[in-house]
PDB file of C-alpha atoms in Angstrom:
ATOM      1  CA  VAL A 121    -182.461-263.636 137.015  1.00 76.00           C
ATOM      2  CA  THR A 122    -183.795-260.144 137.591  1.00 82.00           C
ATOM      3  CA  MET A 123    -185.630-259.249 140.777  1.00 87.00           C
ATOM      4  CA  ASP A 124    -187.837-256.184 140.990  1.00 89.00           C
ATOM      5  CA  LEU A 125    -187.852-256.017 144.794  1.00 85.00           C
ATOM      6  CA  LEU A 126    -185.561-257.406 147.475  1.00 86.00           C
ATOM      7  CA  GLY A 127    -186.440-257.654 151.157  1.00 82.00           C
ATOM      8  CA  ARG A 128    -185.007-259.303 154.225  1.00 75.00           C
ATOM      9  CA  SER A 129    -186.156-261.631 156.974  1.00 67.00           C
ATOM     10  CA  GLU A 130    -187.918-260.228 160.005  1.00 62.00           C
ATOM     11  CA  ALA A 131    -185.890-262.642 162.138  1.00 56.00           C
ATOM     12  CA  LEU A 132    -182.947-260.301 161.770  1.00 57.00           C
ATOM     13  CA  GLU A 133    -182.521-256.882 163.310  1.00 62.00           C
ATOM     14  CA  SER A 134    -182.957-253.991 160.929  1.00 63.00           C
ATOM     15  CA  PRO A 135    -179.831-253.634 158.833  1.00 65.00           C
ATOM     16  CA  PRO A 136    -177.606-250.693 159.640  1.00 75.00           C
ATOM     17  CA  LEU A 137    -178.023-247.550 157.600  1.00 81.00           C
ATOM     18  CA  THR A 138    -174.590-247.954 155.999  1.00 86.00           C
ATOM     19  CA  TRP A 139    -175.384-251.545 154.942  1.00 86.00           C
ATOM     20  CA  THR A 140    -178.677-250.539 153.333  1.00 86.00           C
ATOM     21  CA  VAL A 141    -177.081-247.666 151.434  1.00 91.00           C
ATOM     22  CA  ALA A 142    -174.132-249.867 150.362  1.00 92.00           C
ATOM     23  CA  LEU A 143    -176.499-252.598 149.127  1.00 91.00           C
ATOM     24  CA  GLN A 144    -178.505-250.161 147.000  1.00 93.00           C
ATOM     25  CA  ASN A 145    -175.279-248.622 145.648  1.00 94.00           C
ATOM     26  CA  ALA A 146    -174.037-252.121 144.704  1.00 95.00           C
ATOM     27  CA  LEU A 147    -177.321-252.869 142.911  1.00 94.00           C
ATOM     28  CA  VAL A 148    -177.035-249.614 140.958  1.00 94.00           C
ATOM     29  CA  ALA A 149    -173.346-250.258 140.140  1.00 96.00           C
ATOM     30  CA  ALA A 150    -174.282-253.711 138.814  1.00 94.00           C
ATOM     31  CA  GLU A 151    -176.962-252.022 136.687  1.00 94.00           C
ATOM     32  CA  LEU A 152    -179.710-254.069 138.322  1.00 93.00           C
ATOM     33  CA  PRO A 153    -183.195-252.545 138.564  1.00 93.00           C
ATOM     34  CA  THR A 154    -183.815-254.149 141.962  1.00 93.00           C
ATOM     35  CA  ARG A 155    -185.335-251.891 144.643  1.00 91.00           C
ATOM     36  CA  LEU A 156    -185.400-252.524 148.393  1.00 91.00           C
ATOM     37  CA  VAL A 157    -188.303-253.395 150.696  1.00 88.00           C
ATOM     38  CA  LEU A 158    -187.423-252.532 154.296  1.00 84.00           C
ATOM     39  CA  PRO A 159    -188.125-253.042 157.141  1.00 81.00           C
ATOM     40  CA  ASP A 160    -190.118-256.250 157.626  1.00 81.00           C
ATOM     41  CA  ALA A 161    -191.737-255.403 160.937  1.00 81.00           C
ATOM     42  CA  GLU A 162    -194.578-253.781 162.800  1.00 79.00           C
ATOM     43  CA  TYR A 163    -195.038-250.066 162.151  1.00 76.00           C
ATOM     44  CA  ASP A 164    -192.571-247.926 164.076  1.00 78.00           C
ATOM     45  CA  PRO A 165    -193.016-244.140 163.804  1.00 77.00           C
ATOM     46  CA  ASP A 166    -189.284-243.749 164.428  1.00 81.00           C
ATOM     47  CA  MET A 167    -188.579-245.374 161.042  1.00 80.00           C
ATOM     48  CA  ALA A 168    -190.592-242.703 159.228  1.00 76.00           C
ATOM     49  CA  GLN A 169    -188.684-240.026 161.151  1.00 82.00           C
ATOM     50  CA  LEU A 170    -185.393-241.744 160.278  1.00 83.00           C
ATOM     51  CA  LEU A 171    -186.279-241.522 156.586  1.00 82.00           C
ATOM     52  CA  GLN A 172    -186.827-237.787 156.987  1.00 84.00           C
ATOM     53  CA  SER A 173    -183.572-237.227 158.879  1.00 88.00           C
ATOM     54  CA  GLU A 174    -181.342-239.532 156.791  1.00 87.00           C
ATOM     55  CA  PRO A 175    -181.482-238.552 153.120  1.00 89.00           C
ATOM     56  CA  GLN A 176    -179.066-241.374 152.153  1.00 90.00           C
ATOM     57  CA  LEU A 177    -181.462-243.980 153.546  1.00 87.00           C
ATOM     58  CA  ALA A 178    -184.440-242.318 151.871  1.00 87.00           C
ATOM     59  CA  ALA A 179    -182.550-242.340 148.565  1.00 89.00           C
ATOM     60  CA  ALA A 180    -181.595-246.019 149.003  1.00 89.00           C
ATOM     61  CA  LEU A 181    -185.242-246.953 149.523  1.00 87.00           C
ATOM     62  CA  SER A 182    -186.510-244.643 146.768  1.00 87.00           C
ATOM     63  CA  GLY A 183    -188.631-246.557 144.298  1.00 87.00           C
ATOM     64  CA  GLY A 184    -188.853-249.455 146.722  1.00 87.00           C
ATOM     65  CA  ALA A 185    -191.327-250.093 149.470  1.00 84.00           C
ATOM     66  CA  PHE A 186    -191.835-249.858 153.202  1.00 82.00           C
ATOM     67  CA  GLY A 187    -192.493-253.450 154.321  1.00 83.00           C
ATOM     68  CA  LEU A 188    -194.936-253.724 157.214  1.00 82.00           C
ATOM     69  CA  HIS A 189    -196.980-256.315 159.031  1.00 81.00           C
ATOM     70  CA  TYR A 190    -200.722-255.730 158.653  1.00 74.00           C
ATOM     71  CA  PRO A 191    -200.444-252.232 157.139  1.00 73.00           C
ATOM     72  CA  CYS A 192    -204.107-251.936 156.173  1.00 68.00           C
ATOM     73  CA  PHE A 193    -205.084-251.167 159.751  1.00 62.00           C
ATOM     74  CA  ILE A 194    -202.723-248.189 160.089  1.00 67.00           C
ATOM     75  CA  PRO A 195    -203.007-244.938 158.101  1.00 66.00           C
ATOM     76  CA  MET A 196    -199.498-243.760 157.251  1.00 71.00           C
ATOM     77  CA  PRO A 197    -199.545-240.539 155.246  1.00 73.00           C
ATOM     78  CA  SER A 198    -195.968-239.776 156.364  1.00 71.00           C
ATOM     79  CA  LEU A 199    -194.677-242.799 154.429  1.00 72.00           C
ATOM     80  CA  GLN A 200    -196.658-241.887 151.349  1.00 72.00           C
ATOM     81  CA  GLU A 201    -195.155-238.388 151.563  1.00 75.00           C
ATOM     82  CA  GLN A 202    -191.726-240.060 151.358  1.00 75.00           C
ATOM     83  CA  GLY A 203    -192.757-241.569 148.011  1.00 76.00           C
ATOM     84  CA  LEU A 204    -192.581-245.145 149.270  1.00 79.00           C
ATOM     85  CA  ALA A 205    -195.099-247.804 148.462  1.00 80.00           C
ATOM     86  CA  MET A 206    -196.438-249.741 151.412  1.00 79.00           C
ATOM     87  CA  TRP A 207    -195.840-253.457 151.076  1.00 79.00           C
ATOM     88  CA  SER A 208    -197.530-256.007 153.269  1.00 77.00           C
ATOM     89  CA  THR A 209    -194.845-258.437 154.428  1.00 79.00           C
ATOM     90  CA  GLU A 210    -197.227-260.299 156.713  1.00 78.00           C
ATOM     91  CA  ASP A 211    -200.995-260.670 156.556  1.00 75.00           C
ATOM     92  CA  GLY A 212    -203.436-263.174 157.934  1.00 73.00           C
ATOM     93  CA  GLY A 213    -205.800-263.770 160.765  1.00 73.00           C
ATOM     94  CA  MET A 214    -208.282-261.200 159.484  1.00 77.00           C
ATOM     95  CA  PRO A 215    -211.698-261.245 161.124  1.00 81.00           C
ATOM     96  CA  ALA A 216    -214.521-262.924 159.210  1.00 86.00           C
ATOM     97  CA  ASP A 217    -216.590-259.755 158.882  1.00 90.00           C
ATOM     98  CA  TRP A 218    -216.805-256.693 156.616  1.00 90.00           C
ATOM     99  CA  HIS A 219    -213.770-255.106 158.290  1.00 85.00           C
ATOM    100  CA  GLY A 220    -211.686-258.209 157.547  1.00 84.00           C
ATOM    101  CA  ALA A 221    -213.065-258.399 154.009  1.00 86.00           C
ATOM    102  CA  SER A 222    -212.154-254.780 153.316  1.00 84.00           C
ATOM    103  CA  CYS A 223    -208.651-255.411 154.660  1.00 77.00           C
ATOM    104  CA  ALA A 224    -208.276-258.504 152.438  1.00 80.00           C
ATOM    105  CA  GLY A 225    -209.334-256.416 149.430  1.00 82.00           C
ATOM    106  CA  ARG A 226    -206.823-253.687 150.232  1.00 75.00           C
ATOM    107  CA  THR A 227    -204.113-256.320 150.707  1.00 73.00           C
ATOM    108  CA  VAL A 228    -204.759-257.864 147.308  1.00 75.00           C
ATOM    109  CA  ASN A 229    -204.824-254.441 145.637  1.00 72.00           C
ATOM    110  CA  THR A 230    -201.679-253.260 147.429  1.00 64.00           C
ATOM    111  CA  ASN A 231    -199.622-256.368 146.807  1.00 61.00           C
TER     112      ASN A 231
END
């Protein structure tokens, strides 16, 4: 079985930097094409700053995605500058109006 992307449960705290880097290194060593989707949480500007200050973490997530809850409501050019796709790890409860419809469309196109 080959997986393109691998994420983690939001019920857990964010994995430590060393764990994330070690996991990606193990995937590469096993010659698996799997990329990581982290975190699975609300947007936290500190995470974008962490990617800029920790090149090992940025490299481990390279080619993967930044997993966020309800990302269509938040513009995040800093993440796009990091070369990460934005992945919606939780969506729902959109309003039944044009704003909600546009968000649903962006969600379908993004995911």
